[in-house]
Short mmCIF file of C-alpha atoms and ligand atoms in Angstrom, two decimals:
data_model
loop_
_atom_site.label_atom_id
_atom_site.label_comp_id
_atom_site.label_asym_id
_atom_site.label_seq_id
_atom_site.Cartn_x
_atom_site.Cartn_y
_atom_site.Cartn_z
CA MET A 251 12.32 -0.54 28.30
CA THR A 252 13.92 -3.89 27.96
CA GLY A 253 14.22 -6.13 25.08
CA PRO A 254 16.15 -9.16 23.58
CA ARG A 255 19.69 -8.33 22.94
CA THR A 256 20.48 -10.45 19.44
CA VAL A 257 16.80 -10.38 16.68
CA THR A 258 17.16 -11.09 13.87
CA VAL A 259 14.26 -9.61 10.91
CA VAL A 260 13.08 -11.93 7.91
CA GLY A 261 12.26 -9.53 5.28
CA GLY A 262 12.59 -6.20 4.17
CA GLY A 263 9.71 -4.62 3.57
CA LEU A 264 8.00 -1.90 5.05
CA ALA A 265 7.45 -3.31 8.16
CA GLY A 266 10.93 -6.14 8.41
CA LEU A 267 12.88 -1.78 7.65
CA THR A 268 10.52 -0.14 10.77
CA ALA A 269 10.66 -3.05 12.79
CA ALA A 270 14.35 -3.39 12.52
CA ILE A 271 15.15 0.32 12.72
CA ARG A 272 13.22 0.50 15.73
CA LEU A 273 14.80 -2.56 17.58
CA ALA A 274 18.33 -0.83 16.32
CA ASP A 275 18.10 2.01 17.78
CA ALA A 276 16.29 0.65 21.31
CA GLY A 277 20.07 -0.66 20.69
CA CYS A 278 19.50 -4.28 19.92
CA ARG A 279 21.71 -6.12 17.50
CA VAL A 280 20.07 -6.41 14.36
CA THR A 281 20.69 -8.89 11.77
CA LEU A 282 18.48 -8.88 9.01
CA LEU A 283 17.69 -10.62 6.16
CA GLU A 284 16.01 -10.35 2.85
CA SER A 285 15.91 -12.39 -0.41
CA ARG A 286 16.22 -10.53 -2.84
CA PRO A 287 19.25 -8.53 -3.65
CA ARG A 288 17.29 -5.32 -2.64
CA LEU A 289 15.48 -3.33 1.07
CA GLY A 290 11.65 -2.42 -0.10
CA GLY A 291 9.73 -5.25 -0.11
CA LEU A 292 6.75 -4.67 -2.45
CA THR A 293 7.65 -1.08 -2.71
CA HIS A 294 10.40 -0.84 -5.22
CA SER A 295 12.18 0.67 -8.59
CA PHE A 296 14.30 -0.95 -11.79
CA ARG A 297 16.52 1.00 -14.80
CA ARG A 298 14.15 0.58 -17.99
CA GLY A 299 16.94 2.22 -20.29
CA ASP A 300 17.16 6.46 -18.39
CA LEU A 301 14.44 5.43 -16.61
CA ASP A 302 14.29 4.74 -13.38
CA VAL A 303 10.24 2.98 -12.69
CA ASP A 304 8.48 1.73 -10.19
CA ASN A 305 7.60 -0.99 -9.98
CA GLY A 306 3.86 0.29 -9.17
CA GLN A 307 2.09 4.06 -8.42
CA HIS A 308 2.24 4.20 -4.23
CA VAL A 309 0.44 7.16 -2.56
CA PHE A 310 -0.60 7.61 0.95
CA LEU A 311 -3.19 9.66 3.55
CA ARG A 312 -1.65 12.75 5.50
CA CYS A 313 -3.76 10.64 7.89
CA CYS A 314 -0.83 7.77 7.71
CA THR A 315 1.03 8.48 10.93
CA SER A 316 3.37 5.94 10.75
CA TYR A 317 4.30 5.87 7.48
CA ARG A 318 5.45 8.88 7.35
CA ALA A 319 6.93 8.90 10.74
CA LEU A 320 9.36 6.60 9.37
CA LEU A 321 10.41 8.91 6.46
CA GLU A 322 11.14 11.14 9.00
CA ARG A 323 13.93 8.10 10.24
CA LEU A 324 14.55 7.63 6.38
CA GLY A 325 15.22 11.29 6.21
CA THR A 326 12.69 10.82 3.24
CA ALA A 327 9.79 13.06 3.80
CA GLY A 328 11.22 16.20 2.06
CA LEU A 329 11.51 14.27 -0.98
CA THR A 330 7.79 13.69 -1.01
CA GLU A 331 4.62 16.32 -1.77
CA LEU A 332 1.86 16.05 0.32
CA GLN A 333 -1.38 18.64 -0.96
CA PRO A 334 -1.56 21.17 1.29
CA ARG A 335 -5.79 20.08 0.74
CA LEU A 336 -7.32 16.35 -0.82
CA ASP A 337 -8.20 17.24 -4.47
CA VAL A 338 -9.25 14.55 -7.26
CA PRO A 339 -9.87 15.64 -10.65
CA VAL A 340 -12.15 12.79 -11.93
CA ARG A 341 -13.15 12.69 -15.44
CA SER A 342 -15.90 10.92 -17.00
CA GLY A 343 -14.61 10.52 -20.86
CA ARG A 344 -14.04 14.76 -21.49
CA LYS A 345 -15.47 15.86 -18.12
CA THR A 346 -13.77 16.47 -15.61
CA ALA A 347 -15.39 16.41 -11.89
CA ARG A 348 -12.81 17.06 -8.69
CA LEU A 349 -13.60 15.72 -5.49
CA ARG A 350 -11.65 18.15 -3.36
CA ARG A 351 -11.94 19.29 0.62
CA ASN A 352 -12.85 23.26 2.14
CA SER A 353 -11.41 24.89 4.83
CA LEU A 354 -14.64 23.69 6.62
CA PRO A 355 -14.81 20.49 9.28
CA ALA A 356 -15.54 17.00 8.67
CA PRO A 357 -17.78 15.04 6.97
CA LEU A 358 -18.70 19.11 5.83
CA HIS A 359 -15.19 19.62 4.00
CA LEU A 360 -16.54 17.40 1.10
CA GLY A 361 -19.50 18.67 1.21
CA ARG A 362 -20.07 21.90 -1.79
CA SER A 363 -17.13 18.92 -3.61
CA LEU A 364 -20.28 15.88 -3.27
CA ALA A 365 -22.86 18.68 -4.20
CA SER A 366 -21.26 19.93 -7.50
CA TYR A 367 -19.71 16.50 -8.28
CA GLY A 368 -20.67 16.23 -12.09
CA VAL A 369 -20.40 12.63 -13.05
CA LEU A 370 -23.40 11.79 -10.42
CA SER A 371 -26.57 13.10 -11.47
CA PRO A 372 -28.24 15.27 -8.62
CA ALA A 373 -30.65 12.89 -6.81
CA ASP A 374 -27.22 10.29 -6.43
CA ARG A 375 -24.97 12.85 -5.41
CA LEU A 376 -28.02 13.14 -2.23
CA ARG A 377 -27.66 9.52 -2.69
CA ALA A 378 -23.93 9.19 -1.69
CA VAL A 379 -24.42 11.82 0.70
CA ARG A 380 -26.28 9.42 2.94
CA GLY A 381 -24.47 6.51 2.51
CA ALA A 382 -21.38 8.80 3.60
CA MET A 383 -23.36 10.11 6.77
CA ALA A 384 -24.37 6.02 7.20
CA LEU A 385 -20.81 4.88 6.59
CA ARG A 386 -19.48 7.49 9.63
CA GLY A 387 -21.81 5.17 12.08
CA VAL A 388 -20.40 2.02 11.27
CA ASP A 389 -18.73 0.05 14.23
CA ARG A 390 -15.70 -1.36 12.76
CA ASP A 391 -14.59 -2.38 15.71
CA ASP A 392 -17.44 -4.57 16.36
CA PRO A 393 -16.31 -8.11 15.20
CA ARG A 394 -19.31 -8.36 13.34
CA THR A 395 -18.92 -5.81 11.10
CA ASP A 396 -15.94 -7.50 9.50
CA ASP A 397 -18.76 -10.25 8.84
CA VAL A 398 -20.93 -7.88 6.82
CA SER A 399 -19.41 -7.79 2.57
CA PHE A 400 -19.31 -3.36 1.95
CA GLY A 401 -20.94 -3.92 -1.64
CA ALA A 402 -24.16 -5.25 0.25
CA TRP A 403 -24.05 -2.58 2.97
CA LEU A 404 -23.76 -0.06 0.08
CA ALA A 405 -26.55 -1.58 -1.15
CA GLU A 406 -29.30 -1.80 2.21
CA TYR A 407 -28.20 1.36 2.28
CA GLY A 408 -29.65 3.24 -0.94
CA GLN A 409 -26.51 2.83 -2.75
CA ASN A 410 -26.56 2.15 -6.31
CA ALA A 411 -24.25 1.35 -9.50
CA ALA A 412 -23.02 5.15 -10.87
CA THR A 413 -22.53 5.66 -6.77
CA VAL A 414 -20.03 2.39 -6.32
CA GLU A 415 -18.31 3.67 -9.22
CA ALA A 416 -18.19 6.93 -9.28
CA LEU A 417 -17.36 7.16 -5.59
CA TRP A 418 -17.02 4.01 -3.98
CA ASP A 419 -14.87 1.90 -5.87
CA LEU A 420 -13.21 5.09 -7.09
CA VAL A 421 -11.89 5.31 -4.34
CA GLY A 422 -11.91 1.73 -2.16
CA VAL A 423 -10.54 -0.18 -5.07
CA ALA A 424 -7.14 1.86 -5.19
CA THR A 425 -6.53 1.96 -1.31
CA MET A 426 -8.74 -1.92 -0.17
CA ASN A 427 -7.24 -3.65 -3.85
CA VAL A 428 -11.36 -5.67 -4.20
CA HIS A 429 -14.32 -4.01 -5.48
CA ALA A 430 -17.35 -3.36 -3.25
CA GLY A 431 -19.00 -6.27 -3.30
CA GLU A 432 -15.65 -8.28 -2.22
CA ALA A 433 -14.57 -6.19 0.29
CA SER A 434 -15.21 -6.89 3.65
CA LEU A 435 -17.30 -3.74 5.51
CA ALA A 436 -14.94 -3.44 8.74
CA VAL A 437 -12.12 -2.76 5.71
CA ALA A 438 -14.34 -0.22 4.24
CA ALA A 439 -15.50 1.05 6.99
CA THR A 440 -11.45 2.17 8.63
CA VAL A 441 -10.16 3.99 5.16
CA PHE A 442 -13.67 5.55 4.88
CA GLN A 443 -14.28 7.09 8.11
CA LEU A 444 -10.06 7.09 9.15
CA GLY A 445 -8.79 8.78 5.61
CA LEU A 446 -12.08 11.16 4.18
CA LEU A 447 -15.13 11.53 7.14
CA THR A 448 -13.92 11.65 10.29
CA ASP A 449 -10.70 14.81 10.26
CA ALA A 450 -11.08 17.21 7.31
CA ALA A 451 -7.11 17.05 6.28
CA ALA A 452 -6.48 12.77 7.46
CA GLY A 453 -7.84 12.05 2.68
CA ASP A 454 -4.57 14.90 1.94
CA ILE A 455 -2.77 12.55 -0.51
CA GLY A 456 0.65 12.13 -0.81
CA TRP A 457 3.09 10.93 -3.10
CA SER A 458 7.15 10.01 -3.65
CA ALA A 459 8.65 12.79 -5.27
CA VAL A 460 11.73 10.04 -6.16
CA PRO A 461 11.94 6.32 -7.26
CA LEU A 462 10.52 4.55 -4.45
CA GLN A 463 13.94 2.37 -4.01
CA ARG A 464 15.34 5.60 -2.77
CA LEU A 465 12.53 6.44 -0.82
CA HIS A 466 12.57 3.90 1.56
CA GLY A 467 14.66 0.58 0.46
CA ASP A 468 18.10 2.20 0.17
CA ALA A 469 17.89 5.16 2.82
CA ALA A 470 16.59 2.00 5.39
CA ALA A 471 20.10 0.15 4.35
CA THR A 472 22.34 3.22 5.00
CA VAL A 473 19.75 4.58 8.10
CA LEU A 474 20.24 0.39 9.43
CA ALA A 475 24.06 0.61 8.89
CA ALA A 476 24.48 4.25 10.77
CA ALA A 477 22.60 2.18 13.94
CA GLY A 478 24.78 -0.80 13.41
CA ALA A 479 22.69 -2.93 12.14
CA GLU A 480 23.07 -5.81 9.88
CA VAL A 481 21.67 -5.92 6.54
CA ARG A 482 22.21 -9.13 4.66
CA LEU A 483 21.07 -9.70 1.36
CA ARG A 484 20.29 -12.67 -1.04
CA SER A 485 19.64 -14.32 1.40
CA ARG A 486 16.31 -16.27 2.01
CA VAL A 487 14.96 -17.90 5.96
CA ARG A 488 13.94 -21.51 5.36
CA GLY A 489 14.06 -22.20 8.79
CA LEU A 490 13.01 -21.19 12.52
CA ASP A 491 14.07 -23.84 15.32
CA ARG A 492 13.80 -23.01 18.76
CA ASP A 493 17.47 -23.25 20.70
CA GLY A 494 16.73 -22.87 24.45
CA ALA A 495 15.16 -19.58 25.27
CA GLY A 496 16.56 -18.34 22.00
CA TRP A 497 15.82 -19.21 18.26
CA ILE A 498 18.72 -20.53 15.61
CA VAL A 499 17.27 -18.46 12.31
CA ARG A 500 18.81 -20.72 9.18
CA THR A 501 19.70 -19.37 5.28
CA ASP A 502 21.66 -21.50 2.58
CA ASP A 503 24.79 -21.24 4.20
CA ASP A 504 24.33 -19.80 7.68
CA ALA A 505 22.99 -21.22 11.08
CA ILE A 506 22.14 -17.51 13.06
CA VAL A 507 22.04 -17.75 16.89
CA CYS A 508 19.48 -14.75 17.99
CA ASP A 509 17.11 -14.64 21.60
CA ALA A 510 14.33 -13.34 19.14
CA VAL A 511 13.09 -13.37 15.48
CA VAL A 512 10.50 -10.36 13.59
CA VAL A 513 9.37 -12.51 10.96
CA ALA A 514 8.65 -9.77 8.25
CA THR A 515 7.65 -11.68 5.01
CA ASP A 516 4.59 -11.94 2.95
CA PRO A 517 1.70 -13.71 4.86
CA VAL A 518 2.95 -17.26 2.37
CA GLN A 519 6.50 -17.62 3.47
CA ALA A 520 5.03 -16.87 7.41
CA GLU A 521 3.27 -19.34 7.80
CA ALA A 522 6.07 -21.48 6.02
CA LEU A 523 8.71 -20.58 8.37
CA LEU A 524 6.16 -20.59 11.71
CA PRO A 525 6.91 -23.02 14.26
CA ALA A 526 3.41 -25.09 14.16
CA GLY A 527 1.02 -23.79 16.36
CA ALA A 528 2.88 -20.44 16.77
CA LEU A 529 -0.10 -18.61 16.06
CA PRO A 530 -4.29 -19.27 16.60
CA GLN A 531 -5.25 -19.24 13.24
CA PRO A 532 -6.36 -22.43 11.27
CA ALA A 533 -4.33 -23.51 8.90
CA ASN A 534 -3.64 -22.18 5.39
CA TRP A 535 -4.74 -19.11 6.63
CA SER A 536 -2.40 -17.78 4.43
CA ALA A 537 -4.35 -19.54 1.42
CA GLY A 538 -7.45 -17.67 3.21
CA LEU A 539 -6.30 -14.96 3.12
CA GLY A 540 -5.89 -14.52 -0.84
CA ALA A 541 -4.02 -12.05 -3.73
CA SER A 542 -4.83 -9.48 -5.35
CA PRO A 543 -2.63 -7.94 -8.65
CA ILE A 544 -2.27 -4.64 -9.36
CA VAL A 545 -1.07 -3.69 -12.51
CA ASN A 546 0.52 -0.21 -14.24
CA VAL A 547 0.64 0.66 -17.81
CA ASN A 548 3.34 2.87 -18.18
CA VAL A 549 3.41 4.92 -21.63
CA LEU A 550 6.48 7.10 -22.05
CA VAL A 551 5.04 10.23 -25.22
CA ASP A 552 6.79 12.82 -26.93
CA GLN A 553 5.13 15.79 -25.70
CA PRO A 554 2.73 16.07 -22.83
CA VAL A 555 -1.05 14.72 -22.53
CA LEU A 556 -2.27 15.43 -18.53
CA ALA A 557 -1.16 18.33 -16.84
CA GLU A 558 -2.37 17.22 -14.00
CA ARG A 559 -0.74 15.50 -11.53
CA PHE A 560 -2.60 13.10 -11.61
CA VAL A 561 -6.90 12.05 -13.09
CA ALA A 562 -8.97 9.18 -11.53
CA VAL A 563 -10.88 8.09 -14.03
CA VAL A 564 -15.18 6.63 -14.14
CA GLY A 565 -16.39 5.01 -16.80
CA SER A 566 -13.40 3.71 -18.34
CA ASP A 567 -10.99 -0.08 -18.33
CA VAL A 568 -8.08 3.25 -16.68
CA GLN A 569 -8.38 3.93 -13.20
CA TRP A 570 -6.57 5.99 -12.33
CA VAL A 571 -3.25 8.17 -13.56
CA PHE A 572 -0.41 9.69 -12.49
CA ASP A 573 2.47 12.27 -14.09
CA ARG A 574 5.44 10.19 -13.59
CA THR A 575 7.61 12.29 -15.53
CA ARG A 576 9.98 13.71 -12.24
CA GLN A 577 10.34 11.15 -10.71
CA SER A 578 11.38 9.16 -13.44
CA GLY A 579 13.90 11.35 -14.23
CA LEU A 580 12.45 11.67 -17.89
CA ALA A 581 11.94 15.48 -17.02
CA ALA A 582 15.82 15.63 -17.47
CA THR A 583 16.97 14.07 -20.20
CA ARG A 584 14.23 13.85 -22.44
CA PRO A 585 12.57 17.61 -21.68
CA GLY A 586 8.87 17.45 -23.03
CA ALA A 587 8.50 14.29 -23.29
CA GLN A 588 5.62 13.08 -20.54
CA LEU A 589 5.97 9.43 -18.67
CA LEU A 590 2.23 8.03 -17.71
CA ALA A 591 1.24 5.57 -15.30
CA VAL A 592 -2.27 4.28 -15.21
CA SER A 593 -3.23 2.11 -12.46
CA LEU A 594 -5.01 -0.66 -12.16
CA SER A 595 -6.11 -2.18 -8.80
CA ALA A 596 -8.57 -5.34 -8.42
CA ALA A 597 -6.10 -6.12 -11.99
CA ASP A 598 -7.39 -9.65 -11.77
CA GLY A 599 -9.17 -9.68 -15.14
CA VAL A 600 -5.42 -8.23 -16.81
CA VAL A 601 -2.93 -9.26 -14.89
CA ASP A 602 -2.08 -11.83 -17.61
CA LEU A 603 -3.02 -10.79 -20.80
CA PRO A 604 -0.25 -10.34 -22.96
CA VAL A 605 1.07 -6.84 -24.04
CA ALA A 606 -0.35 -5.81 -27.02
CA GLU A 607 -3.91 -6.97 -26.01
CA LEU A 608 -3.29 -4.48 -23.01
CA ARG A 609 -2.29 -1.77 -25.14
CA ALA A 610 -4.72 -2.43 -27.38
CA ARG A 611 -7.39 -2.20 -24.90
CA LEU A 612 -6.22 1.21 -22.81
CA MET A 613 -4.74 2.96 -25.63
CA PRO A 614 -8.33 3.71 -26.64
CA ALA A 615 -9.76 4.57 -23.09
CA LEU A 616 -7.21 6.58 -22.48
CA ALA A 617 -6.57 8.79 -25.08
CA SER A 618 -10.31 9.40 -24.92
CA VAL A 619 -10.00 11.23 -21.22
CA LEU A 620 -6.79 12.73 -22.06
CA PRO A 621 -7.95 13.93 -25.62
CA THR A 622 -4.11 16.14 -26.38
CA LEU A 623 -2.83 11.87 -26.50
CA ASP A 624 -4.16 11.04 -30.24
CA ALA A 625 -2.00 13.86 -31.90
CA ALA A 626 1.00 12.29 -29.79
CA THR A 627 3.25 9.34 -30.63
CA VAL A 628 3.77 6.87 -28.29
CA LEU A 629 7.57 6.54 -27.73
CA ASP A 630 7.61 3.09 -25.53
CA PHE A 631 4.67 0.59 -23.70
CA PHE A 632 5.60 -0.75 -21.12
CA VAL A 633 3.45 -3.01 -17.90
CA THR A 634 4.38 -4.11 -14.35
CA ARG A 635 2.50 -6.63 -12.53
CA GLU A 636 2.27 -7.69 -9.30
CA PRO A 637 0.06 -10.83 -9.07
CA GLN A 638 1.08 -10.55 -5.50
CA ALA A 639 0.47 -6.70 -4.30
CA THR A 640 -1.81 -7.60 -1.53
CA PHE A 641 -3.93 -9.41 -0.01
CA ARG A 642 -8.36 -9.61 -0.18
CA PRO A 643 -9.67 -8.33 2.00
CA ARG A 644 -13.37 -10.27 1.69
CA PRO A 645 -15.41 -10.42 4.54
CA GLY A 646 -14.21 -13.10 7.12
CA THR A 647 -10.38 -12.22 6.86
CA ALA A 648 -9.94 -10.12 10.40
CA ALA A 649 -9.76 -13.75 11.96
CA LEU A 650 -6.59 -14.31 9.27
CA ARG A 651 -4.88 -11.98 9.98
CA PRO A 652 -2.53 -13.08 13.12
CA ALA A 653 -1.57 -10.30 15.90
CA ASN A 654 1.93 -9.63 16.29
CA ARG A 655 2.99 -11.93 19.37
CA THR A 656 2.58 -15.46 18.49
CA ALA A 657 2.85 -18.45 20.77
CA LEU A 658 6.19 -18.89 21.58
CA PRO A 659 8.32 -15.84 23.28
CA GLY A 660 10.71 -14.46 21.57
CA LEU A 661 9.01 -14.81 18.00
CA VAL A 662 6.70 -11.95 16.72
CA VAL A 663 5.68 -11.29 12.60
CA ALA A 664 5.14 -8.38 10.74
CA GLY A 665 3.67 -7.45 8.04
CA ALA A 666 0.40 -5.30 5.96
CA TYR A 667 -1.78 -8.53 5.89
CA THR A 668 -1.53 -8.71 10.01
CA ALA A 669 -3.91 -7.81 12.68
CA THR A 670 -3.89 -3.64 11.80
CA GLY A 671 -7.17 -3.15 10.76
CA TRP A 672 -5.78 -1.76 7.59
CA PRO A 673 -6.15 -2.37 4.68
CA ALA A 674 -2.86 -3.80 2.90
CA THR A 675 -0.77 -0.36 2.73
CA MET A 676 1.89 1.02 3.45
CA GLU A 677 0.45 2.33 6.76
CA SER A 678 -0.22 -1.19 7.78
CA ALA A 679 2.84 -2.79 7.21
CA VAL A 680 4.99 -0.03 9.20
CA ARG A 681 2.43 0.02 11.76
CA SER A 682 2.60 -3.65 12.26
CA GLY A 683 6.66 -3.71 11.83
CA ASP A 684 6.18 -0.43 14.83
CA ALA A 685 3.99 -3.26 16.98
CA ALA A 686 6.48 -5.68 16.48
CA ALA A 687 8.83 -4.15 18.05
CA ALA A 688 7.48 -2.78 20.27
CA GLU A 689 6.12 -6.91 21.55
CA LEU A 690 9.69 -7.40 21.72
CA LEU A 691 10.76 -4.65 23.84
CA SER A 692 8.15 -5.05 25.71
CA ALA A 693 8.29 -8.90 26.43
CA ALA A 694 9.21 -10.43 29.69
CA LEU A 695 12.65 -13.27 28.37
CA ASP A 696 14.47 -14.65 29.70
CA PRO A 697 17.26 -12.14 31.98
CA ALA A 698 20.17 -12.93 30.43
CA ARG A 699 19.39 -12.28 27.03
CA VAL A 700 17.90 -8.98 27.51
CA VAL A 701 19.08 -4.99 26.96
CA ALA A 702 18.06 -2.15 28.70
CA ALA A 703 17.62 0.65 26.26
C1 LIG B 805 1.47 -2.59 -7.08
C2 LIG B 805 1.90 -2.26 -6.06
C3 LIG B 805 0.75 -0.86 -5.83
C4 LIG B 805 1.00 -0.23 -4.75
N1 LIG B 805 0.42 0.72 -3.93
C5 LIG B 805 0.32 1.06 -2.58
C6 LIG B 805 -0.20 2.77 -2.68
O1 LIG B 805 -1.21 2.98 -3.35
N2 LIG B 805 -0.04 2.86 -1.27
C7 LIG B 805 -0.45 2.02 -0.38
O2 LIG B 805 0.12 2.03 0.74
N3 LIG B 805 -0.05 0.91 0.07
C8 LIG B 805 0.82 0.40 -1.70
N4 LIG B 805 1.02 -1.14 -1.93
C9 LIG B 805 0.53 -2.03 -0.44
C10 LIG B 805 2.26 -2.23 -0.47
O3 LIG B 805 3.69 -1.41 -0.87
C11 LIG B 805 2.70 -2.88 0.70
O4 LIG B 805 0.99 -3.16 1.41
C12 LIG B 805 3.24 -3.18 1.65
O5 LIG B 805 4.68 -2.10 0.81
C13 LIG B 805 4.25 -4.51 1.86
O6 LIG B 805 4.86 -4.10 3.24
P1 LIG B 805 5.35 -5.80 3.90
O7 LIG B 805 6.65 -5.09 4.31
O8 LIG B 805 4.17 -5.91 4.52
O9 LIG B 805 5.97 -6.95 2.92
P2 LIG B 805 6.56 -7.20 1.22
O10 LIG B 805 7.12 -5.53 1.23
O11 LIG B 805 5.97 -8.01 1.09
O12 LIG B 805 7.78 -7.31 1.85
C14 LIG B 805 8.05 -9.11 2.63
C15 LIG B 805 10.21 -9.39 1.74
O13 LIG B 805 10.06 -9.72 2.85
C16 LIG B 805 11.34 -10.68 1.69
N5 LIG B 805 10.63 -12.03 2.17
C17 LIG B 805 9.87 -13.73 1.75
N6 LIG B 805 10.65 -14.52 2.70
C18 LIG B 805 11.88 -14.58 2.87
C19 LIG B 805 12.46 -15.59 2.70
N7 LIG B 805 12.02 -16.76 2.80
N8 LIG B 805 13.80 -14.73 3.48
C20 LIG B 805 14.04 -14.06 3.29
N9 LIG B 805 13.10 -12.61 2.53
C21 LIG B 805 11.70 -12.94 2.85
C22 LIG B 805 10.87 -10.24 0.89
O14 LIG B 805 12.11 -10.42 -0.48
C23 LIG B 805 10.03 -9.91 0.84
O15 LIG B 805 11.04 -8.31 0.34
C24 LIG B 805 0.88 -0.71 -3.39
C25 LIG B 805 1.49 -2.72 -3.86
C26 LIG B 805 2.19 -3.47 -4.81
C27 LIG B 805 3.05 -4.73 -5.13
#
């Protein structure tokens, strides 16, 4: 393989970190510029008193093979947990149903679970199975599929409000960060086909057993240093200029001359930095992708109120509730207490609510599915908000998602929003970072600027 000798990576989220590591491993001299004081991008943690708190609960699936490979490279795969078999407790009031797989191959692996899925009536369970079988057959690679609304498709295939809420949105909102009515059928088909309907083991759920900062950003800093890459934090890139066959990357206090650049920022920054004509997308494509918020409501209680690692909730303002006791370090500092994170995706309606209002709205909803909460004392209640957590994967957005390659030699883009087909997830970011690096390593650059790796 051949590639550029010197590469500047702009952005230290999962896409930029993946590209930087891959390029450094291939022998390139890599400089990574990150505007914030830490690596990890949208996956990070902060201290609140004795606690390590993530900016938001993150989960992955067994089918997130590129993300899991990154964790292996970072040496942190062992700091995650992965269910041996998909098992999601689903609460509806005091009732708990389970979405879990058995040992049969897909799609039969979910058959028994759906047949006894107590949050749906028997008729609606059958309806849901029929919908799942139809979704398996959707051609997600046909460009016309992206023009169709998932919600409209579900209605056409006999799904009703109950199945949408208890099945399609239960999974879809958490993965796509929009409701079915707003989602592209192509993205939804990707999520459900890859995660639940093709390979029985694909949908087993994994999560970090440590703060995200330790899992990603801090581990990447160590790996990049060992691979000879230079990481500059608090280094915001202001502009990119052509320099003969190479590039000049301008920050507030430096101008870095290099052979190639990976722009691995959020889409708005990417559009602002890329020279005109670099991408075929229409002007303002990043605004067209939009942004969808995620809110995490953290509740610290003096005694355990949630027995499971997590539960999903239907018919409530609460969506998914995670036990964060271990990751936060609480188990060591205050034994017996429990930290819960209520993860609210597609959070347009709550992202701007004051904490007191969120508390007034969510605590009764939480207590209705966690009966022992009323007997517990709430020691702390705080909220993390990510207004631009993901782009909005609406019908028609596929055309706004750029490929890694640009029209300009030595310039590639990476990020969860690029044309991976996946919604904006960690897997999408890592796939994109991998592909951007591969693009540079295989591109025919000026021979004077090439390393053989
Ligand atoms: C609360 C929350 C919950 C989520 N839950 C899940 C989940 O459960 N599962 C899942 O798979 N995904 C989840 N996601 C999505 C996932 O975190 C993102 O898709 C992924 O981390 C995006 O990575 P990225 O590298 O593409 O972008 P980013 O993480 O946005 O990285 C871009 C980086 O570029 C930097 N930057 C921007 N402009 C400049 C500049 N001019 N100069 C230098 N640096 C710059 C930024 O500071 C940032 O660090 C969640 C996201 C959030 C916010």
